[in-house]
Short mmCIF file of N, CA and C in Angstrom, two decimals:
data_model
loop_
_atom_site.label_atom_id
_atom_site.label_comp_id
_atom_site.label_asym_id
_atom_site.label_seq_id
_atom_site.Cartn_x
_atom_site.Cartn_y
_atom_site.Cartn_z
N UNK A 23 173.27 -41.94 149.50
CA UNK A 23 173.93 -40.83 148.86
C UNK A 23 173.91 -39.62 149.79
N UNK A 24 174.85 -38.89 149.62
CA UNK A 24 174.91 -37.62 150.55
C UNK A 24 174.34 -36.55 150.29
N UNK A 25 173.99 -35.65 151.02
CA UNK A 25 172.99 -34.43 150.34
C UNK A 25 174.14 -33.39 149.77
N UNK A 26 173.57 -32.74 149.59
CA UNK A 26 174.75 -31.44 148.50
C UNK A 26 175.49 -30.99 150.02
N UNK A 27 176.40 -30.25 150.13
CA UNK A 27 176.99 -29.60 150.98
C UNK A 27 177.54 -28.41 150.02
N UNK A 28 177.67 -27.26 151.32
CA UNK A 28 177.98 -26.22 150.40
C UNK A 28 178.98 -25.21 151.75
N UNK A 29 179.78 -24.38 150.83
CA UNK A 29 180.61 -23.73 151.00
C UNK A 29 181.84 -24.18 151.88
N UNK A 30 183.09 -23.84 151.45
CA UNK A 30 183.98 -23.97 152.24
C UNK A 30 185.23 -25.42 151.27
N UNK A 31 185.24 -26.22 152.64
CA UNK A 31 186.08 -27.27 152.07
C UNK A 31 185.65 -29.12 152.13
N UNK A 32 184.01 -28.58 151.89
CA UNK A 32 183.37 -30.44 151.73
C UNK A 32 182.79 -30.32 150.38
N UNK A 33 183.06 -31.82 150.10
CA UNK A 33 182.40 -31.81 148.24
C UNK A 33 181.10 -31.60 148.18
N UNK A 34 181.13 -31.42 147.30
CA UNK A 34 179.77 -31.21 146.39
C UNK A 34 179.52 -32.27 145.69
N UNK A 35 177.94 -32.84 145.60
CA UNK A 35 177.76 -33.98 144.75
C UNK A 35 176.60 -33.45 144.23
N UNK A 36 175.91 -33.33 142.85
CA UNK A 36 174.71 -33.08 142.00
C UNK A 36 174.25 -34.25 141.22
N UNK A 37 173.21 -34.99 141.34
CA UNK A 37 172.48 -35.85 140.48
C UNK A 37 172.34 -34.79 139.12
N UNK A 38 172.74 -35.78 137.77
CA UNK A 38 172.46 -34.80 136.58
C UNK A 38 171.39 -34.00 136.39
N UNK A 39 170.11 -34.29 137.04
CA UNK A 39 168.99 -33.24 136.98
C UNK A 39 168.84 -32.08 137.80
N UNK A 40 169.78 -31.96 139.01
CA UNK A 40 169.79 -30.91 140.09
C UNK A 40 170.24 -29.50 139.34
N UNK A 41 169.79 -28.19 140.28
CA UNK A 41 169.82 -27.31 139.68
C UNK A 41 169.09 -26.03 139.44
N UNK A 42 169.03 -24.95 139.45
CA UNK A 42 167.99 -24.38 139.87
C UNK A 42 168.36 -24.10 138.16
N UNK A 43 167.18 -24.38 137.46
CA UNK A 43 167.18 -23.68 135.92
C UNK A 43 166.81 -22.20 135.81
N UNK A 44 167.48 -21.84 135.10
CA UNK A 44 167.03 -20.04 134.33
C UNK A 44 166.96 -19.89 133.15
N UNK A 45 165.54 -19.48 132.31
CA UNK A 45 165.66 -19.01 131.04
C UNK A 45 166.35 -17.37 131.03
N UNK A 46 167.84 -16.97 130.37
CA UNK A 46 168.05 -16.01 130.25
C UNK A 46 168.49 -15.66 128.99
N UNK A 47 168.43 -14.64 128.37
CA UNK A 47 169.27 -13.65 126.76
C UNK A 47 169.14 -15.22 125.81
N UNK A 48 167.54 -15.89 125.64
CA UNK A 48 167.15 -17.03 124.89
C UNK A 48 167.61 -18.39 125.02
N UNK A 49 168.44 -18.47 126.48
CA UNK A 49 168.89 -19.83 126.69
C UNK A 49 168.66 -20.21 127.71
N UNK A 50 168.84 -21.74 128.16
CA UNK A 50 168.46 -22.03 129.26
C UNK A 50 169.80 -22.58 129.97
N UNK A 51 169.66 -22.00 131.60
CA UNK A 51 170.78 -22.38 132.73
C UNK A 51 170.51 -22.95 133.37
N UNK A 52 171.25 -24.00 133.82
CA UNK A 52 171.15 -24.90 134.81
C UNK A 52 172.30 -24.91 135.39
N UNK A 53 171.68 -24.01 136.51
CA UNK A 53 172.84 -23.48 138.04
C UNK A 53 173.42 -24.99 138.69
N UNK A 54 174.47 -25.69 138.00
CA UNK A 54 174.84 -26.64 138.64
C UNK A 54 175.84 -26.62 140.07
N UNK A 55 176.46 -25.56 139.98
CA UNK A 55 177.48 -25.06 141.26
C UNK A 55 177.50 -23.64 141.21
N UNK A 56 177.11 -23.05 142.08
CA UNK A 56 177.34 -21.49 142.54
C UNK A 56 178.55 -21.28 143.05
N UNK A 57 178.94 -19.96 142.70
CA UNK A 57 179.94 -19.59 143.74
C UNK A 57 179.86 -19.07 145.14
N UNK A 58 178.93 -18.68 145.81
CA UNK A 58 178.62 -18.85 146.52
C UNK A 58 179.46 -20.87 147.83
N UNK A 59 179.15 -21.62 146.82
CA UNK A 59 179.62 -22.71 147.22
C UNK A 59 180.95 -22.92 147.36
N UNK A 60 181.68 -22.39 146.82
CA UNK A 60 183.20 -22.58 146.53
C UNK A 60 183.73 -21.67 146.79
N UNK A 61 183.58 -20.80 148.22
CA UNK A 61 184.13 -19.74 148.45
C UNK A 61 184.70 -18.50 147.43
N UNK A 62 183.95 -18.82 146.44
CA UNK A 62 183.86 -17.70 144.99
C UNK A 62 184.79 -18.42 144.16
N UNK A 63 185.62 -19.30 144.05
CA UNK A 63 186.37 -19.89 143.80
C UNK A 63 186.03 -20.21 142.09
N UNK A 64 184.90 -20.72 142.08
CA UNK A 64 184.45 -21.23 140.70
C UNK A 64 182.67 -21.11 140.57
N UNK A 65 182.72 -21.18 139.13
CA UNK A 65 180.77 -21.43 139.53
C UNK A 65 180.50 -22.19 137.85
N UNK A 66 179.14 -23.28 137.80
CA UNK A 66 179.79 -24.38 136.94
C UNK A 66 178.09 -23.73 135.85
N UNK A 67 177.54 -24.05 134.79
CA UNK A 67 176.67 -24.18 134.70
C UNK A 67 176.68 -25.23 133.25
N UNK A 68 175.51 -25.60 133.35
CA UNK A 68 174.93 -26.19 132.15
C UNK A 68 173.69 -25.56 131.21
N UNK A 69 174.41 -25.65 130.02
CA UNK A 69 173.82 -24.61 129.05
C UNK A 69 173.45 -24.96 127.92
N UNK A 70 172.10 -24.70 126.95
CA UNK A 70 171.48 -25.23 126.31
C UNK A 70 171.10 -23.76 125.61
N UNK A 71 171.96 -23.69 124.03
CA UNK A 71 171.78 -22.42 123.70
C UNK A 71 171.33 -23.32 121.94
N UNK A 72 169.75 -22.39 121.54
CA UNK A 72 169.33 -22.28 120.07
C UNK A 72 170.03 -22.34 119.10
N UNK A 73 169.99 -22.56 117.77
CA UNK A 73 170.40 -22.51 116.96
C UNK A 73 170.18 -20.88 116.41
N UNK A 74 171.21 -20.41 116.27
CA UNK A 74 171.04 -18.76 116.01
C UNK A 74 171.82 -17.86 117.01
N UNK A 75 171.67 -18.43 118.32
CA UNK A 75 172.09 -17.87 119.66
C UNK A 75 173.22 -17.18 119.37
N UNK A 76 173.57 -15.64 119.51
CA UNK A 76 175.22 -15.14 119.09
C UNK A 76 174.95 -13.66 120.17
N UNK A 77 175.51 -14.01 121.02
CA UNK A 77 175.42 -12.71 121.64
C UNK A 77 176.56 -11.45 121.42
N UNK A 78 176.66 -10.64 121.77
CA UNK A 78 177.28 -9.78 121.10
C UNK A 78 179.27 -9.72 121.63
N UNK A 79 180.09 -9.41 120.93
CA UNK A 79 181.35 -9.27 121.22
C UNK A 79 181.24 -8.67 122.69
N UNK A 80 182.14 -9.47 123.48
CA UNK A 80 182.00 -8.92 124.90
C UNK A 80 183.38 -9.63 125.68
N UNK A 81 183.72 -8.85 126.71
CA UNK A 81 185.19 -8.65 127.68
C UNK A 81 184.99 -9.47 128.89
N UNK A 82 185.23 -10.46 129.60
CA UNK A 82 184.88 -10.31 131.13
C UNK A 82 186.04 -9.68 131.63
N UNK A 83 186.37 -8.76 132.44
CA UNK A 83 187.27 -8.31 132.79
C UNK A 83 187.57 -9.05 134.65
N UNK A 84 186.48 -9.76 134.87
CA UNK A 84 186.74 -10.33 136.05
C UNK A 84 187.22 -11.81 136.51
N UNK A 85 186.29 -12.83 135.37
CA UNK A 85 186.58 -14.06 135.14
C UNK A 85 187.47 -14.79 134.06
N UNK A 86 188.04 -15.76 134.31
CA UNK A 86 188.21 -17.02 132.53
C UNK A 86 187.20 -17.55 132.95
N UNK A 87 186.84 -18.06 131.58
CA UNK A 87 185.81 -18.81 131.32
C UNK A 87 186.11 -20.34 130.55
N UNK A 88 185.69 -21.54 130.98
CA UNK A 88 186.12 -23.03 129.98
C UNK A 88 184.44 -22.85 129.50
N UNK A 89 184.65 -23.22 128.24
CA UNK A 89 183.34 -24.36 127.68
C UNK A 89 183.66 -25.57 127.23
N UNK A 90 182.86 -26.54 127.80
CA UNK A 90 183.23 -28.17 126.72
C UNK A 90 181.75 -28.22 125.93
N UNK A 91 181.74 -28.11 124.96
CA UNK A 91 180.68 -28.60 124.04
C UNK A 91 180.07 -29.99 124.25
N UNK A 92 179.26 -30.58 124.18
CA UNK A 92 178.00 -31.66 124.81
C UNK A 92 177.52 -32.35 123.40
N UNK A 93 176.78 -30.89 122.58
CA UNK A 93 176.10 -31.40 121.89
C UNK A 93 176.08 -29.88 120.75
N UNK A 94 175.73 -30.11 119.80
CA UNK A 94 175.37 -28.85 118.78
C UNK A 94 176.66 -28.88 118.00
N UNK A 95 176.78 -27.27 117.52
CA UNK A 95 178.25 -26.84 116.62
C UNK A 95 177.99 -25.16 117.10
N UNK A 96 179.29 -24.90 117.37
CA UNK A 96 179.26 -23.42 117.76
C UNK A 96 180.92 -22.70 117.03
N UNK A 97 180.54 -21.45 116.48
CA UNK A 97 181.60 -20.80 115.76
C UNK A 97 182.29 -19.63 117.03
N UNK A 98 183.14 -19.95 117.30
CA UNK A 98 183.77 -18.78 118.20
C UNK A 98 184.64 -18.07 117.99
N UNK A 99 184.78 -16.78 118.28
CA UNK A 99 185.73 -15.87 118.33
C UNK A 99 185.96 -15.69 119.55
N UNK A 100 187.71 -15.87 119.35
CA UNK A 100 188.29 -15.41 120.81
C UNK A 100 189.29 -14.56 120.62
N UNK A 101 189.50 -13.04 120.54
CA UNK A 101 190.54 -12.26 120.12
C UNK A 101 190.53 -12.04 118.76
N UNK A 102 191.31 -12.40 118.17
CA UNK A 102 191.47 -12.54 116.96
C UNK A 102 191.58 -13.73 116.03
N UNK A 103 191.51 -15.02 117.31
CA UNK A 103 191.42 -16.27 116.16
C UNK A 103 189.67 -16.56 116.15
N UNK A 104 189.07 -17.32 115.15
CA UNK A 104 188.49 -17.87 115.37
C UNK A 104 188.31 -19.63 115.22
N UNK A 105 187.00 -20.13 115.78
CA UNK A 105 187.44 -21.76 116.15
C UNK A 105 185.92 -22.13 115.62
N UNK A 106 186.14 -23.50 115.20
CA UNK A 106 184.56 -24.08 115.10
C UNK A 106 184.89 -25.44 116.24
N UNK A 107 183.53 -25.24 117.27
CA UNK A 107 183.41 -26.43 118.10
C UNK A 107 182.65 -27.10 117.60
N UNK A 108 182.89 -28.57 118.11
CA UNK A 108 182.16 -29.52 117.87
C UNK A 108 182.40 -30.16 118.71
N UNK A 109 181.11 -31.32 119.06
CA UNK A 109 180.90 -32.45 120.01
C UNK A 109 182.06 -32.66 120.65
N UNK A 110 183.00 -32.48 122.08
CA UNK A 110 183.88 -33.05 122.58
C UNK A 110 184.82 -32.19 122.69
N UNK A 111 184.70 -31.10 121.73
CA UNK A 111 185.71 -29.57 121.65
C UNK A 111 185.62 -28.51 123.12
N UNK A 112 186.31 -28.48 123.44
CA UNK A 112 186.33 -27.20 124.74
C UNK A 112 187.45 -26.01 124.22
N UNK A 113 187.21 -24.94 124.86
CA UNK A 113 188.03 -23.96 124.75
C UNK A 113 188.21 -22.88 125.87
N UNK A 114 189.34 -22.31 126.31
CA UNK A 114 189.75 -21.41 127.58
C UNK A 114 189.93 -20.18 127.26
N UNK A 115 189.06 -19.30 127.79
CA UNK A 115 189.06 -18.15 127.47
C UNK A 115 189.62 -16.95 128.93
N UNK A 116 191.15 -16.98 128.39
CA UNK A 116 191.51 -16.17 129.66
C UNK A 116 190.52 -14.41 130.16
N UNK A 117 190.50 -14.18 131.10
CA UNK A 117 189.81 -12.85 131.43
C UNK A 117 190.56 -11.68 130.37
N UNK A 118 189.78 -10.60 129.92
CA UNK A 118 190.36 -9.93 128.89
C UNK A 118 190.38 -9.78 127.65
N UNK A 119 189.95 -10.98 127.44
CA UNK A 119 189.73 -11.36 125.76
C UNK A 119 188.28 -11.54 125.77
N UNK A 120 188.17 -10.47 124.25
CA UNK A 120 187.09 -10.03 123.47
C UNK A 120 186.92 -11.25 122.89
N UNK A 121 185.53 -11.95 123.25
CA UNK A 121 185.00 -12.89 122.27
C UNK A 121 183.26 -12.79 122.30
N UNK A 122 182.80 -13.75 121.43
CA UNK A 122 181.91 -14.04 120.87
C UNK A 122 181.36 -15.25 120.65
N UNK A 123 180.39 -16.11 120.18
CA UNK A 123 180.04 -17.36 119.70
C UNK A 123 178.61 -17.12 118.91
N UNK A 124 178.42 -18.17 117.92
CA UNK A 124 177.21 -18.57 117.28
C UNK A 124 177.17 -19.94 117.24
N UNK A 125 175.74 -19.89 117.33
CA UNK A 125 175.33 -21.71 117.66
C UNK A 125 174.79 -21.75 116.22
N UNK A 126 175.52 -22.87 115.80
CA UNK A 126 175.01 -23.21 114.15
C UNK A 126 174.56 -24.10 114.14
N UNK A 127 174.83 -24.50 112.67
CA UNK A 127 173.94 -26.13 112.19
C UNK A 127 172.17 -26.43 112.36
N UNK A 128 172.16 -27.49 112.67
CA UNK A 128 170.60 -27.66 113.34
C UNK A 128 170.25 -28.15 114.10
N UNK A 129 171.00 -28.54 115.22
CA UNK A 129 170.87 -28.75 116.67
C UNK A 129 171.37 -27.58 117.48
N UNK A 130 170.29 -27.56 118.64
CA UNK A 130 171.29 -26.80 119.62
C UNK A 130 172.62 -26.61 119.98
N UNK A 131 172.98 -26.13 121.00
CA UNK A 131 174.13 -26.07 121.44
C UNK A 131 173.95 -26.76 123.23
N UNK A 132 174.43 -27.46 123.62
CA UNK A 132 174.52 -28.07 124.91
C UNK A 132 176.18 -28.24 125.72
N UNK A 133 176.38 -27.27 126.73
CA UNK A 133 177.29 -27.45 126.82
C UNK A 133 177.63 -26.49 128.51
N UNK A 134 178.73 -27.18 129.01
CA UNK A 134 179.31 -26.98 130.93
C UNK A 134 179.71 -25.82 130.29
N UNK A 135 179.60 -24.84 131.03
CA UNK A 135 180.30 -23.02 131.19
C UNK A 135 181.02 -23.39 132.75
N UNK A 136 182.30 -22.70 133.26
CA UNK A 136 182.82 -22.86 134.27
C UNK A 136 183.64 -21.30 134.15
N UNK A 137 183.61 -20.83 135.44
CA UNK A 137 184.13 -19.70 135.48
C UNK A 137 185.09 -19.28 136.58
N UNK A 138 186.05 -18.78 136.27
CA UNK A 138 187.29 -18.86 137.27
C UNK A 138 187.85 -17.56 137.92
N UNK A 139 186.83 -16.75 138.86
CA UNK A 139 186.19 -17.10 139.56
C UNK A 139 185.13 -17.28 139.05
N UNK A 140 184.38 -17.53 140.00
CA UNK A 140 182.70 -17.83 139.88
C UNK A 140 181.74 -15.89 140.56
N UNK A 141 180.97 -16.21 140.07
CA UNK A 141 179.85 -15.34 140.44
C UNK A 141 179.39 -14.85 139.16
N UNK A 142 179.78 -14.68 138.04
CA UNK A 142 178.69 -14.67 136.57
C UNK A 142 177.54 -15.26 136.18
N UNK A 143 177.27 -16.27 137.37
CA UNK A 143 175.76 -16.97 137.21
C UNK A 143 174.54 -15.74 137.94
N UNK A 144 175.19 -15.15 138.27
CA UNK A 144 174.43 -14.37 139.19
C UNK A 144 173.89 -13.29 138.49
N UNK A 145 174.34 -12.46 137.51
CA UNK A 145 174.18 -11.84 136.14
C UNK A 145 172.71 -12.28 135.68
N UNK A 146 172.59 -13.99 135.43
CA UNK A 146 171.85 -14.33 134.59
C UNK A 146 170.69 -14.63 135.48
N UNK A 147 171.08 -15.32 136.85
CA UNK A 147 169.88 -14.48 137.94
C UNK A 147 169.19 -13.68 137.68
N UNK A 148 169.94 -12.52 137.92
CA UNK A 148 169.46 -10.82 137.76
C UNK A 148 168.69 -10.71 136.63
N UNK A 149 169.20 -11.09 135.57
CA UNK A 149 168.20 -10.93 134.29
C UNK A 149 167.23 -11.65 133.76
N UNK A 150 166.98 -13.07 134.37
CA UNK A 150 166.87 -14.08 133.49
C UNK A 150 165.28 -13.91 134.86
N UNK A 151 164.54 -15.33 134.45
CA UNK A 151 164.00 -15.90 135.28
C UNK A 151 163.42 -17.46 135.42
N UNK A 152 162.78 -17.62 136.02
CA UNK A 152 163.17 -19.44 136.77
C UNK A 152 162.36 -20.17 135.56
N UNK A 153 162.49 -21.41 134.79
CA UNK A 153 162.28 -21.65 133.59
C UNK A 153 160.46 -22.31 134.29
N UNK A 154 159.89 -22.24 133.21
CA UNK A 154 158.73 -22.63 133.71
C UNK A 154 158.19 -24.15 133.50
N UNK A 155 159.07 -24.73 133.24
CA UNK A 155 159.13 -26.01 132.44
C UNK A 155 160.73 -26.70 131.67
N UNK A 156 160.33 -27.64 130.94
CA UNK A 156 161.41 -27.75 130.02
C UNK A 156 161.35 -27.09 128.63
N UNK A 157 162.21 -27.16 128.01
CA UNK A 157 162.46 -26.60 126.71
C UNK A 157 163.46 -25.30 126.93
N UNK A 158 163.21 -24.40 125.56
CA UNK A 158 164.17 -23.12 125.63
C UNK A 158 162.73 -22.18 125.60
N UNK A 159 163.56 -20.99 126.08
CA UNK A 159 162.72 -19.78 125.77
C UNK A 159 162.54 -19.19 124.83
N UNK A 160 161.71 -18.57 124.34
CA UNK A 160 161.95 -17.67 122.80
C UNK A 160 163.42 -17.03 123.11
N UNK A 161 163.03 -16.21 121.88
CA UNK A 161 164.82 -15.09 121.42
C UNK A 161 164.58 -13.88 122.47
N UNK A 162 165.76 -13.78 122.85
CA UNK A 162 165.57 -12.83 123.68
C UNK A 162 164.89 -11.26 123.60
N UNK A 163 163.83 -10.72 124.51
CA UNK A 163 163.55 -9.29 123.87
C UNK A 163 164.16 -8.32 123.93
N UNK A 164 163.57 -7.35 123.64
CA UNK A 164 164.60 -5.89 123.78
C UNK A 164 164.47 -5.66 124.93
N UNK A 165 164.02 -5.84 125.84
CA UNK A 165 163.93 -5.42 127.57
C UNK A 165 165.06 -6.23 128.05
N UNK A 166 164.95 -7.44 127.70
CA UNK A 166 166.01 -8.48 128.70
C UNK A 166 167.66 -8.26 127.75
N UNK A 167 167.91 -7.77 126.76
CA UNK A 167 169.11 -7.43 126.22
C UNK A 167 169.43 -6.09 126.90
N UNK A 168 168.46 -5.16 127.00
CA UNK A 168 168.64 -3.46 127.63
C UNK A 168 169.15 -3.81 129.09
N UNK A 169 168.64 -4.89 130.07
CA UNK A 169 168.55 -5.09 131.11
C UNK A 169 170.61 -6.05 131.16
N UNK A 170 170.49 -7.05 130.41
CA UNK A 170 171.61 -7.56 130.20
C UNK A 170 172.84 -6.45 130.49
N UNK A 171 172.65 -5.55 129.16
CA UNK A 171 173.38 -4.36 128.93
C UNK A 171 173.67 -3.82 130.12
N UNK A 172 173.06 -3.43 130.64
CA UNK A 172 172.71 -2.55 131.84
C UNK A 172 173.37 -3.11 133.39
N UNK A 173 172.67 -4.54 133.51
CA UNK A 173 173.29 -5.26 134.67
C UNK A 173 174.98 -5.45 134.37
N UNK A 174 175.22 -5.81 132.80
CA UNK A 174 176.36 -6.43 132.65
C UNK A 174 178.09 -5.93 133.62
N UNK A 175 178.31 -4.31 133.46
CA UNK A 175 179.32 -4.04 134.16
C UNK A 175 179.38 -4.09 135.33
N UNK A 176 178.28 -4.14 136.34
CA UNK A 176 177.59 -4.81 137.54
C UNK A 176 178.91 -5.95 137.81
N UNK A 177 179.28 -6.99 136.92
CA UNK A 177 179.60 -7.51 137.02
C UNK A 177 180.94 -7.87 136.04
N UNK A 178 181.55 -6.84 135.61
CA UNK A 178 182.70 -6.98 134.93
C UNK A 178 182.75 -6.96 133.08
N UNK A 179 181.59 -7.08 132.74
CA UNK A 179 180.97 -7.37 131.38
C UNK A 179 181.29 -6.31 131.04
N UNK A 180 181.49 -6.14 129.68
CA UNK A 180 181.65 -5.03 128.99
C UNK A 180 181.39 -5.37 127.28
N UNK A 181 180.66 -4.74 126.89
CA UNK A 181 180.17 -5.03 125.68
C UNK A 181 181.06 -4.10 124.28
N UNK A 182 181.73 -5.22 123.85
CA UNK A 182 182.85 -4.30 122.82
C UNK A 182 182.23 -4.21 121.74
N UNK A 183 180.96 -5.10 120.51
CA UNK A 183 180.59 -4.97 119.43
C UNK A 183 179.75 -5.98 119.79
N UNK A 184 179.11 -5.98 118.03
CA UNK A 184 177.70 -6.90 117.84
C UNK A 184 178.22 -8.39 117.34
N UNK A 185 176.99 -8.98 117.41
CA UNK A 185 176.89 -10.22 117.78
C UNK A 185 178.08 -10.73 116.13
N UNK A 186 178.35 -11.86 116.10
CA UNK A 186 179.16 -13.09 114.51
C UNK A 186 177.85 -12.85 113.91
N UNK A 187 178.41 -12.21 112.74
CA UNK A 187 177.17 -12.41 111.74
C UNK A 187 177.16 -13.87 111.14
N UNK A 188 175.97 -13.83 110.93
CA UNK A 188 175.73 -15.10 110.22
C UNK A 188 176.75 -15.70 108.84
N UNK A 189 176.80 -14.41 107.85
CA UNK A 189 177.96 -14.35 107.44
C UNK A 189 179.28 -15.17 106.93
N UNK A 190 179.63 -14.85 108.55
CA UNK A 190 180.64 -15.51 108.64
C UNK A 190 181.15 -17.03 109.39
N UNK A 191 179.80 -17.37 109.43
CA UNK A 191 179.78 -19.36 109.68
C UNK A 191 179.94 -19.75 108.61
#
């Protein structure tokens, strides 16, 4: 097998466990492709978000974003529609649009984030840190949301409102 190669115009190959993991804002990342690698081009991750997980209404004004769902049930808002995922469901979220998600039911949420461009893993870098093990992290605190907040326009983020109330699952 070939070792990873990076940047430019040779593939990339990852065994499913490769990855530098990050517990960040109560979830865990697994840095499967940086942008860095893809001449900024894209950046891939794998994501494993709680049951509860709803971060707050927010813009990227720099990237789209795909999710394909893995595993769990997640309620999303994108604009003004909203969607319920499930197992096998993906959805494209062009740059610009105000959305949201909550991870419901009683499984996690497991699922590829891909970003077009890439460099939003780098955000969760900045905030997050290297998981110390397996599992998830607790809920996120008020330092690492202030810090979120804070790093976020750093990188195009912009925080329009609060998180899907429960509510409304």
């Amino acid at each position: 097998m070939a070792a990873e190669t990076t940047a430019g115009g040779s593939p990339i190959h990852r065994h499913a466990d490769a990855g530098a993991v990050i517990w960040a804002m109560g979830n865990r990342f697994t840095l499967k492709l940086r942008s860095a690698e893809t001449a900024g081009a894209l950046s891939m991750q794998e994501v494993v978000a709680p049951v509860g997980t709803a971060p707050p209404l927010h813009t990227h004004h720099r990237e789209a974003e795909v999710f394909v769902l893995y595993e769990g049930r997640m309620i999303y808002r994108a604009g003004e529609e909203t969607f319920e995922l499930t197992p096998g469901s993906s959805i494209y979220l062009p740059s610009g649009v105000p959305h949201a998600f909550r991870v419901v039911g009683s499984d996690a949420a497991k699922f590829l984030a891909l970003t077009f461009p890439g460099g939003l893993e780098n955000l969760y870098e900045e905030i997050g840190r290297p998981a110390p093990g397996p599992g998830l992290p607790d809920l996120p605190t008020q330092e690492e949301i202030a810090a979120w907040l804070q790093a976020g326009p750093k990188y195009g983020l912009e925080v329009n409102g609060p998180p899907l109330p429960e509510t409304e699952v």
